[in-house]
């Protein structure tokens, strides 16, 4: 443990982080992220984004969802109208990109909820045409079910497994790039929704890590998988759940990556106030977090967030599975002080920091993470 615990960095003086973006600021932000192929704009071309953005006349749920969903329906029709498999797959993925934005950042309105349903349909239609097809599987869970998307590499008799999930707005349908990198190295992938998001059956309470366990059970029971221990990739807020699982069930995990998630400082009132309008988030971060937590007001938000602290839960000095902690040094959405905190407690961890803001998005970031996880799961396979 550190002699002196880490603390939050000085407050930024950037005025753009003190209020929601205007419509024009939002349009410029979306076009910039599309050009740089950064979430949430990484699934569309600049031309596709520009066409929608030019006609967008409001950020309210009705006008927002209508603009993106209309473009998605056009792309869906184009997919249905072609018999060329490659073009059909590309068109369904394009439709998914539009529908994803139509429900972004979360389906907190009926129109956005419709777009979320269409996004899942478009992704499954495209995924059926992948070289490593997507299979939608569900397992029973407390009178409900946990749904996940399973892909396996060709020609590998018993591949190891990496489970992956996103944060409050990136769901299992956004895990394709990470899945592709793992499949290329002979590793099967399971993508699922984090608690309180997508088709998850639970809200993001401190006990929600239990939703991951029946999926681990399923993987371990498959005779054509080497999954007695799995790799975990939690991106953005999902890094929190990877960290918790690494401490709660370390013997079931070959290696876990916290890619831009919190542990303690993220859940404190000071950070809640400072991260309302981070440069890395388009809009409605607080509303999206509240929906994930299952709370109705801001006091409930602060109280629910405080209960998530892994330090206060007494977990951080316990033994944990091998971990890689990674983020961008300038993250204003999740405090990098949480990485310092995790390093100073419990089992030693690996750390890889990248330049930039939330999640440290560079051409090397995701390959570095997947390479580390592949090495960990392969070590278990060889043991």
Tab-separated table of C-alpha atoms in Angstrom:
chain	number	residue	atom	x	y	z
A	1	UNK	CA	0.000	0.000	0.000
A	2	UNK	CA	1.215	3.541	-0.666
A	3	UNK	CA	2.395	5.557	2.356
A	4	UNK	CA	0.114	8.282	1.051
A	5	UNK	CA	-2.997	7.319	-0.889
A	6	UNK	CA	-3.376	8.804	-4.391
A	7	UNK	CA	-5.736	11.718	-4.879
A	8	UNK	CA	-7.718	13.332	-7.655
A	9	UNK	CA	-5.856	15.605	-10.099
A	10	UNK	CA	-6.460	19.371	-10.106
A	11	UNK	CA	-9.758	20.495	-11.598
A	12	UNK	CA	-9.681	21.346	-15.294
A	13	UNK	CA	-10.287	24.924	-16.391
A	14	UNK	CA	-11.861	23.914	-19.706
A	15	UNK	CA	-15.248	25.717	-19.849
A	16	UNK	CA	-16.656	23.121	-22.291
A	17	UNK	CA	-16.778	20.675	-19.374
A	18	UNK	CA	-19.009	22.934	-17.279
A	19	UNK	CA	-22.239	22.613	-19.325
A	20	UNK	CA	-23.960	20.433	-21.931
A	21	UNK	CA	-22.928	20.928	-25.552
A	22	UNK	CA	-25.011	23.067	-27.838
A	23	UNK	CA	-26.388	21.492	-31.012
A	24	UNK	CA	-23.638	23.027	-33.118
A	25	UNK	CA	-20.944	21.922	-30.681
A	26	UNK	CA	-22.396	18.412	-30.718
A	27	UNK	CA	-22.349	18.319	-34.512
A	28	UNK	CA	-18.695	19.387	-34.614
A	29	UNK	CA	-17.830	16.807	-31.935
A	30	UNK	CA	-19.518	13.990	-33.874
A	31	UNK	CA	-17.796	14.869	-37.145
A	32	UNK	CA	-14.418	15.078	-35.426
A	33	UNK	CA	-14.856	11.691	-33.739
A	34	UNK	CA	-16.004	10.151	-37.015
A	35	UNK	CA	-12.897	11.381	-38.817
A	36	UNK	CA	-10.736	9.884	-36.066
A	37	UNK	CA	-12.871	6.704	-35.877
A	38	UNK	CA	-13.421	6.994	-32.128
A	39	UNK	CA	-16.444	5.686	-30.187
A	40	UNK	CA	-19.330	6.342	-30.526
A	41	UNK	CA	-18.742	7.475	-34.120
A	42	UNK	CA	-16.386	4.699	-35.225
A	43	UNK	CA	-18.955	2.606	-37.115
A	44	UNK	CA	-19.921	5.158	-39.766
A	45	UNK	CA	-18.160	6.929	-42.594
A	46	UNK	CA	-17.630	10.673	-42.529
A	47	UNK	CA	-20.130	11.027	-45.381
A	48	UNK	CA	-22.783	9.000	-43.547
A	49	UNK	CA	-22.358	11.014	-40.361
A	50	UNK	CA	-22.336	14.321	-42.220
A	51	UNK	CA	-25.586	13.544	-44.029
A	52	UNK	CA	-27.437	12.909	-40.778
A	53	UNK	CA	-25.767	15.717	-38.862
A	54	UNK	CA	-26.680	18.252	-41.541
A	55	UNK	CA	-30.398	17.535	-41.056
A	56	UNK	CA	-30.311	17.128	-37.267
A	57	UNK	CA	-32.228	20.016	-35.693
A	58	UNK	CA	-32.235	18.983	-32.038
A	59	UNK	CA	-30.653	16.744	-29.398
A	60	UNK	CA	-33.949	15.834	-27.741
A	61	UNK	CA	-34.816	12.106	-27.902
A	62	UNK	CA	-37.578	12.420	-30.516
A	63	UNK	CA	-35.637	14.382	-33.125
A	64	UNK	CA	-32.374	12.610	-32.338
A	65	UNK	CA	-33.781	9.090	-32.690
A	66	UNK	CA	-35.811	9.947	-35.786
A	67	UNK	CA	-32.815	11.273	-37.725
A	68	UNK	CA	-30.538	8.316	-37.071
A	69	UNK	CA	-33.243	5.664	-37.326
A	70	UNK	CA	-34.391	6.944	-40.725
A	71	UNK	CA	-30.849	6.509	-42.038
A	72	UNK	CA	-30.715	3.064	-40.439
A	73	UNK	CA	-33.894	1.917	-42.146
A	74	UNK	CA	-32.515	3.054	-45.516
A	75	UNK	CA	-29.329	1.040	-44.894
A	76	UNK	CA	-31.393	-1.981	-43.820
A	77	UNK	CA	-33.369	-1.829	-47.052
A	78	UNK	CA	-30.117	-1.620	-49.030
A	79	UNK	CA	-28.910	-4.752	-47.238
A	80	UNK	CA	-32.087	-6.641	-48.077
A	81	UNK	CA	-31.937	-5.532	-51.715
A	82	UNK	CA	-28.509	-7.037	-52.437
A	83	UNK	CA	-27.589	-10.701	-52.845
A	84	UNK	CA	-23.841	-10.087	-52.650
A	85	UNK	CA	-22.871	-11.441	-49.222
A	86	UNK	CA	-20.031	-8.988	-48.585
A	87	UNK	CA	-22.150	-5.997	-49.559
A	88	UNK	CA	-25.069	-7.339	-47.541
A	89	UNK	CA	-22.946	-7.743	-44.429
A	90	UNK	CA	-21.497	-4.238	-44.829
A	91	UNK	CA	-24.969	-2.740	-45.276
A	92	UNK	CA	-26.330	-4.443	-42.159
A	93	UNK	CA	-23.327	-3.175	-40.174
A	94	UNK	CA	-23.955	0.299	-41.558
A	95	UNK	CA	-27.579	0.016	-40.444
A	96	UNK	CA	-26.415	-1.078	-37.013
A	97	UNK	CA	-24.171	1.986	-36.791
A	98	UNK	CA	-27.117	4.290	-37.481
A	99	UNK	CA	-29.474	2.452	-35.111
A	100	UNK	CA	-26.815	2.464	-32.387
A	101	UNK	CA	-26.625	6.229	-32.555
A	102	UNK	CA	-30.412	6.389	-32.616
A	103	UNK	CA	-30.506	4.819	-29.148
A	104	UNK	CA	-27.327	6.574	-27.917
A	105	UNK	CA	-26.306	7.000	-25.221
A	106	UNK	CA	-29.139	4.971	-23.732
A	107	UNK	CA	-32.772	4.170	-24.626
A	108	UNK	CA	-34.349	6.507	-22.068
A	109	UNK	CA	-37.249	7.285	-24.441
A	110	UNK	CA	-39.588	4.949	-26.373
A	111	UNK	CA	-38.180	6.143	-29.712
A	112	UNK	CA	-34.655	5.359	-28.578
A	113	UNK	CA	-35.803	1.981	-27.287
A	114	UNK	CA	-37.160	1.133	-30.743
A	115	UNK	CA	-33.809	2.054	-32.237
A	116	UNK	CA	-32.039	-0.180	-29.689
A	117	UNK	CA	-34.162	-3.131	-30.802
A	118	UNK	CA	-33.378	-2.415	-34.438
A	119	UNK	CA	-29.682	-2.176	-33.596
A	120	UNK	CA	-29.686	-5.700	-32.145
A	121	UNK	CA	-31.560	-7.020	-35.186
A	122	UNK	CA	-29.131	-5.389	-37.609
A	123	UNK	CA	-26.116	-6.689	-35.729
A	124	UNK	CA	-27.388	-10.263	-35.670
A	125	UNK	CA	-28.175	-10.051	-39.394
A	126	UNK	CA	-24.621	-8.886	-40.088
A	127	UNK	CA	-23.077	-11.282	-37.577
A	128	UNK	CA	-24.644	-14.285	-39.306
A	129	UNK	CA	-22.497	-13.364	-42.319
A	130	UNK	CA	-19.187	-12.940	-40.464
A	131	UNK	CA	-16.333	-15.340	-41.236
A	132	UNK	CA	-16.646	-16.308	-37.555
A	133	UNK	CA	-20.432	-16.041	-37.203
A	134	UNK	CA	-22.191	-14.618	-34.166
A	135	UNK	CA	-24.381	-16.979	-32.152
A	136	UNK	CA	-26.901	-15.457	-29.751
A	137	UNK	CA	-27.051	-17.625	-26.621
A	138	UNK	CA	-28.885	-17.231	-23.327
A	139	UNK	CA	-28.453	-18.932	-19.966
A	140	UNK	CA	-30.956	-19.001	-17.084
A	141	UNK	CA	-30.444	-16.469	-14.324
A	142	UNK	CA	-32.669	-15.876	-11.291
A	143	UNK	CA	-35.935	-16.380	-13.155
A	144	UNK	CA	-34.680	-14.413	-16.150
A	145	UNK	CA	-31.720	-14.900	-18.487
A	146	UNK	CA	-28.321	-13.546	-19.429
A	147	UNK	CA	-27.899	-13.103	-23.169
A	148	UNK	CA	-24.488	-13.154	-24.830
A	149	UNK	CA	-22.933	-13.237	-28.275
A	150	UNK	CA	-20.545	-16.139	-28.883
A	151	UNK	CA	-17.949	-16.479	-31.631
A	152	UNK	CA	-15.269	-19.133	-32.078
A	153	UNK	CA	-12.181	-19.341	-34.278
A	154	UNK	CA	-12.158	-21.799	-37.182
A	155	UNK	CA	-9.905	-24.811	-37.036
A	156	UNK	CA	-9.185	-24.711	-33.274
A	157	UNK	CA	-10.379	-27.811	-31.461
A	158	UNK	CA	-10.580	-26.356	-27.929
A	159	UNK	CA	-9.900	-22.627	-27.941
A	160	UNK	CA	-9.598	-20.584	-24.745
A	161	UNK	CA	-12.164	-17.851	-24.087
A	162	UNK	CA	-12.199	-14.118	-23.487
A	163	UNK	CA	-15.373	-12.565	-22.092
A	164	UNK	CA	-15.874	-8.873	-22.898
A	165	UNK	CA	-18.312	-6.076	-22.207
A	166	UNK	CA	-18.521	-2.317	-22.453
A	167	UNK	CA	-19.587	0.567	-20.260
A	168	UNK	CA	-22.815	2.477	-19.837
A	169	UNK	CA	-23.394	3.031	-23.570
A	170	UNK	CA	-21.199	0.518	-25.451
A	171	UNK	CA	-22.946	-2.829	-25.301
A	172	UNK	CA	-22.256	-6.325	-26.597
A	173	UNK	CA	-22.944	-5.249	-30.175
A	174	UNK	CA	-19.965	-2.851	-29.927
A	175	UNK	CA	-17.425	-5.579	-29.142
A	176	UNK	CA	-16.727	-6.628	-32.752
A	177	UNK	CA	-13.255	-5.101	-33.132
A	178	UNK	CA	-11.937	-6.633	-29.912
A	179	UNK	CA	-13.563	-9.947	-30.778
A	180	UNK	CA	-11.981	-9.962	-34.244
A	181	UNK	CA	-8.495	-9.420	-32.787
A	182	UNK	CA	-8.926	-12.297	-30.336
A	183	UNK	CA	-10.384	-14.652	-32.952
A	184	UNK	CA	-7.414	-13.953	-35.229
A	185	UNK	CA	-5.192	-15.383	-32.480
A	186	UNK	CA	-7.282	-18.510	-31.974
A	187	UNK	CA	-9.355	-17.379	-28.991
A	188	UNK	CA	-13.149	-17.661	-28.725
A	189	UNK	CA	-15.101	-14.647	-27.504
A	190	UNK	CA	-18.213	-14.027	-25.454
A	191	UNK	CA	-19.671	-10.506	-25.558
A	192	UNK	CA	-22.363	-9.533	-23.077
A	193	UNK	CA	-23.983	-6.423	-21.638
A	194	UNK	CA	-22.746	-4.924	-18.410
A	195	UNK	CA	-25.184	-4.624	-15.502
A	196	UNK	CA	-27.897	-2.068	-16.109
A	197	UNK	CA	-27.290	-1.898	-19.867
A	198	UNK	CA	-28.601	-3.572	-22.998
A	199	UNK	CA	-30.323	-6.870	-22.211
A	200	UNK	CA	-28.766	-7.251	-18.771
A	201	UNK	CA	-31.253	-8.696	-16.250
A	202	UNK	CA	-29.937	-6.615	-13.317
A	203	UNK	CA	-29.170	-3.009	-12.476
A	204	UNK	CA	-25.707	-1.795	-11.542
A	205	UNK	CA	-25.834	-2.524	-7.822
A	206	UNK	CA	-22.769	-3.741	-5.881
A	207	UNK	CA	-23.975	-7.352	-6.179
A	208	UNK	CA	-24.508	-7.256	-9.953
A	209	UNK	CA	-21.245	-9.084	-10.673
A	210	UNK	CA	-23.247	-12.275	-10.092
A	211	UNK	CA	-24.759	-11.944	-13.594
A	212	UNK	CA	-21.382	-12.917	-15.102
A	213	UNK	CA	-21.055	-16.197	-13.203
A	214	UNK	CA	-23.602	-18.308	-15.141
A	215	UNK	CA	-21.858	-17.287	-18.364
A	216	UNK	CA	-18.558	-18.522	-16.918
A	217	UNK	CA	-20.362	-21.731	-15.931
A	218	UNK	CA	-21.641	-22.154	-19.486
A	219	UNK	CA	-18.182	-21.682	-20.983
A	220	UNK	CA	-16.558	-24.089	-18.525
A	221	UNK	CA	-19.162	-26.761	-19.343
A	222	UNK	CA	-18.493	-26.724	-23.108
A	223	UNK	CA	-16.330	-29.700	-24.049
A	224	UNK	CA	-15.077	-27.874	-27.156
A	225	UNK	CA	-13.734	-24.912	-25.135
A	226	UNK	CA	-10.738	-24.645	-22.805
A	227	UNK	CA	-12.506	-22.342	-20.372
A	228	UNK	CA	-11.922	-23.490	-16.809
A	229	UNK	CA	-10.369	-20.022	-16.524
A	230	UNK	CA	-11.383	-17.185	-18.839
A	231	UNK	CA	-9.997	-13.794	-19.765
A	232	UNK	CA	-12.020	-10.681	-18.959
A	233	UNK	CA	-12.079	-7.396	-20.852
A	234	UNK	CA	-14.113	-4.595	-19.318
A	235	UNK	CA	-13.986	-1.358	-21.273
A	236	UNK	CA	-14.882	2.062	-19.862
A	237	UNK	CA	-17.268	1.630	-16.904
A	238	UNK	CA	-17.121	-2.113	-17.608
A	239	UNK	CA	-13.569	-2.084	-16.287
A	240	UNK	CA	-15.081	-1.772	-12.829
A	241	UNK	CA	-16.840	-5.129	-13.161
A	242	UNK	CA	-13.686	-6.813	-14.495
A	243	UNK	CA	-11.820	-5.495	-11.459
A	244	UNK	CA	-14.461	-6.691	-9.036
A	245	UNK	CA	-14.644	-10.159	-10.569
A	246	UNK	CA	-10.842	-10.429	-10.476
A	247	UNK	CA	-11.064	-9.973	-6.712
A	248	UNK	CA	-14.233	-11.990	-6.043
A	249	UNK	CA	-13.576	-15.093	-8.182
A	250	UNK	CA	-9.822	-14.984	-8.911
A	251	UNK	CA	-9.551	-18.755	-9.390
A	252	UNK	CA	-11.900	-18.605	-12.390
A	253	UNK	CA	-9.999	-15.885	-14.250
A	254	UNK	CA	-6.821	-16.206	-16.292
A	255	UNK	CA	-6.448	-12.441	-16.568
A	256	UNK	CA	-8.638	-9.358	-16.332
A	257	UNK	CA	-8.322	-5.956	-17.978
A	258	UNK	CA	-9.724	-2.751	-16.549
A	259	UNK	CA	-9.687	-0.471	-19.618
A	260	UNK	CA	-10.747	2.946	-18.386
A	261	UNK	CA	-12.949	1.936	-15.462
A	262	UNK	CA	-13.166	3.053	-11.851
A	263	UNK	CA	-12.609	1.501	-8.446
A	264	UNK	CA	-13.157	4.130	-5.760
A	265	UNK	CA	-12.485	7.761	-6.657
A	266	UNK	CA	-14.862	7.569	-9.609
A	267	UNK	CA	-17.738	7.033	-7.201
A	268	UNK	CA	-17.091	9.975	-4.882
A	269	UNK	CA	-19.278	13.092	-4.906
A	270	UNK	CA	-16.392	15.329	-5.936
A	271	UNK	CA	-15.763	13.303	-9.077
A	272	UNK	CA	-19.473	13.014	-9.851
A	273	UNK	CA	-19.636	16.806	-10.009
A	274	UNK	CA	-16.438	17.101	-12.040
A	275	UNK	CA	-17.390	14.474	-14.606
A	276	UNK	CA	-20.843	15.711	-15.596
A	277	UNK	CA	-19.746	16.974	-19.004
A	278	UNK	CA	-16.382	15.366	-19.840
A	279	UNK	CA	-14.732	16.133	-23.159
A	280	UNK	CA	-14.982	12.450	-24.112
A	281	UNK	CA	-18.780	12.230	-23.810
A	282	UNK	CA	-21.343	13.621	-26.217
A	283	UNK	CA	-24.365	14.131	-23.969
A	284	UNK	CA	-26.500	12.784	-21.113
A	285	UNK	CA	-23.747	11.011	-19.177
A	286	UNK	CA	-25.474	11.551	-15.835
A	287	UNK	CA	-28.823	10.373	-17.202
A	288	UNK	CA	-27.179	7.285	-18.696
A	289	UNK	CA	-25.416	6.415	-15.460
A	290	UNK	CA	-28.667	6.877	-13.536
A	291	UNK	CA	-30.454	4.481	-15.857
A	292	UNK	CA	-27.673	1.934	-15.399
A	293	UNK	CA	-27.929	2.248	-11.623
A	294	UNK	CA	-31.723	2.139	-11.613
A	295	UNK	CA	-32.172	5.416	-9.722
A	296	UNK	CA	-34.572	8.300	-10.332
A	297	UNK	CA	-32.847	11.396	-8.952
A	298	UNK	CA	-29.390	12.836	-8.435
A	299	UNK	CA	-29.234	12.123	-4.719
A	300	UNK	CA	-30.015	8.488	-5.462
A	301	UNK	CA	-27.297	8.614	-8.129
A	302	UNK	CA	-24.679	9.850	-5.664
A	303	UNK	CA	-25.685	7.310	-3.019
A	304	UNK	CA	-25.758	4.397	-5.478
A	305	UNK	CA	-22.361	5.356	-6.908
A	306	UNK	CA	-20.838	5.578	-3.421
A	307	UNK	CA	-21.881	1.996	-2.689
A	308	UNK	CA	-19.851	0.748	-5.668
A	309	UNK	CA	-16.470	1.672	-4.138
A	310	UNK	CA	-14.298	-1.453	-4.101
A	311	UNK	CA	-12.122	0.133	-1.440
A	312	UNK	CA	-15.079	0.606	0.887
A	313	UNK	CA	-16.266	-2.933	0.119
A	314	UNK	CA	-12.954	-4.171	1.526
A	315	UNK	CA	-11.929	-6.030	-1.637
A	316	UNK	CA	-8.747	-4.319	-2.760
A	317	UNK	CA	-6.349	-5.953	-0.309
A	318	UNK	CA	-7.631	-9.423	-1.164
A	319	UNK	CA	-5.839	-11.696	-3.599
A	320	UNK	CA	-6.912	-11.072	-7.183
A	321	UNK	CA	-6.427	-12.638	-10.604
A	322	UNK	CA	-3.688	-11.200	-12.855
A	323	UNK	CA	-4.761	-7.729	-13.943
A	324	UNK	CA	-3.839	-5.175	-16.596
A	325	UNK	CA	-4.883	-1.614	-15.770
A	326	UNK	CA	-4.943	0.777	-18.708
A	327	UNK	CA	-6.347	4.183	-19.589
A	328	UNK	CA	-5.508	7.528	-21.140
A	329	UNK	CA	-3.449	9.823	-18.943
A	330	UNK	CA	-5.834	12.734	-19.481
A	331	UNK	CA	-9.136	10.969	-18.769
A	332	UNK	CA	-11.845	13.351	-17.527
A	333	UNK	CA	-14.569	10.674	-17.421
A	334	UNK	CA	-12.902	8.193	-15.072
A	335	UNK	CA	-10.093	9.342	-12.737
A	336	UNK	CA	-6.699	7.792	-13.375
A	337	UNK	CA	-6.168	8.081	-9.619
A	338	UNK	CA	-8.101	4.817	-9.424
A	339	UNK	CA	-5.273	3.074	-11.263
A	340	UNK	CA	-2.780	4.383	-8.692
A	341	UNK	CA	-5.090	3.174	-5.947
A	342	UNK	CA	-5.362	-0.333	-7.399
A	343	UNK	CA	-1.595	-0.573	-7.887
A	344	UNK	CA	-1.070	0.300	-4.231
A	345	UNK	CA	-3.284	-2.488	-2.889
A	346	UNK	CA	-3.349	-6.269	-2.913
A	347	UNK	CA	-1.821	-8.418	-5.627
A	348	UNK	CA	0.666	-6.633	-7.949
A	349	UNK	CA	-0.848	-5.554	-11.272
A	350	UNK	CA	0.434	-4.654	-14.709
A	351	UNK	CA	-0.167	-1.095	-15.914
A	352	UNK	CA	-0.067	0.426	-19.418
A	353	UNK	CA	-0.952	4.084	-19.775
A	354	UNK	CA	-1.586	5.718	-23.144
A	355	UNK	CA	-1.696	9.348	-24.236
A	356	UNK	CA	-5.004	11.110	-24.632
A	357	UNK	CA	-8.284	11.072	-22.777
A	358	UNK	CA	-10.789	8.396	-21.794
A	359	UNK	CA	-9.500	4.879	-22.536
A	360	UNK	CA	-6.353	6.235	-24.240
A	361	UNK	CA	-7.473	5.445	-27.783
A	362	UNK	CA	-4.449	4.952	-30.057
A	363	UNK	CA	-3.735	2.447	-32.848
A	364	UNK	CA	-1.769	0.393	-30.305
A	365	UNK	CA	-4.252	0.402	-27.427
A	366	UNK	CA	-6.647	-2.415	-28.293
A	367	UNK	CA	-3.964	-4.698	-29.807
A	368	UNK	CA	-1.871	-4.291	-26.643
A	369	UNK	CA	-4.841	-5.259	-24.479
A	370	UNK	CA	-5.855	-8.253	-26.585
A	371	UNK	CA	-2.266	-9.504	-26.841
A	372	UNK	CA	-1.977	-9.434	-23.048
A	373	UNK	CA	-5.243	-11.325	-22.594
A	374	UNK	CA	-4.418	-13.891	-25.283
A	375	UNK	CA	-1.105	-14.578	-23.565
A	376	UNK	CA	-2.854	-15.073	-20.240
A	377	UNK	CA	-5.542	-17.473	-21.504
A	378	UNK	CA	-2.993	-19.421	-23.559
A	379	UNK	CA	-0.839	-19.858	-20.466
A	380	UNK	CA	-3.794	-21.505	-18.736
A	381	UNK	CA	-4.415	-23.748	-21.764
A	382	UNK	CA	-0.785	-24.930	-21.696
A	383	UNK	CA	-0.734	-25.461	-17.918
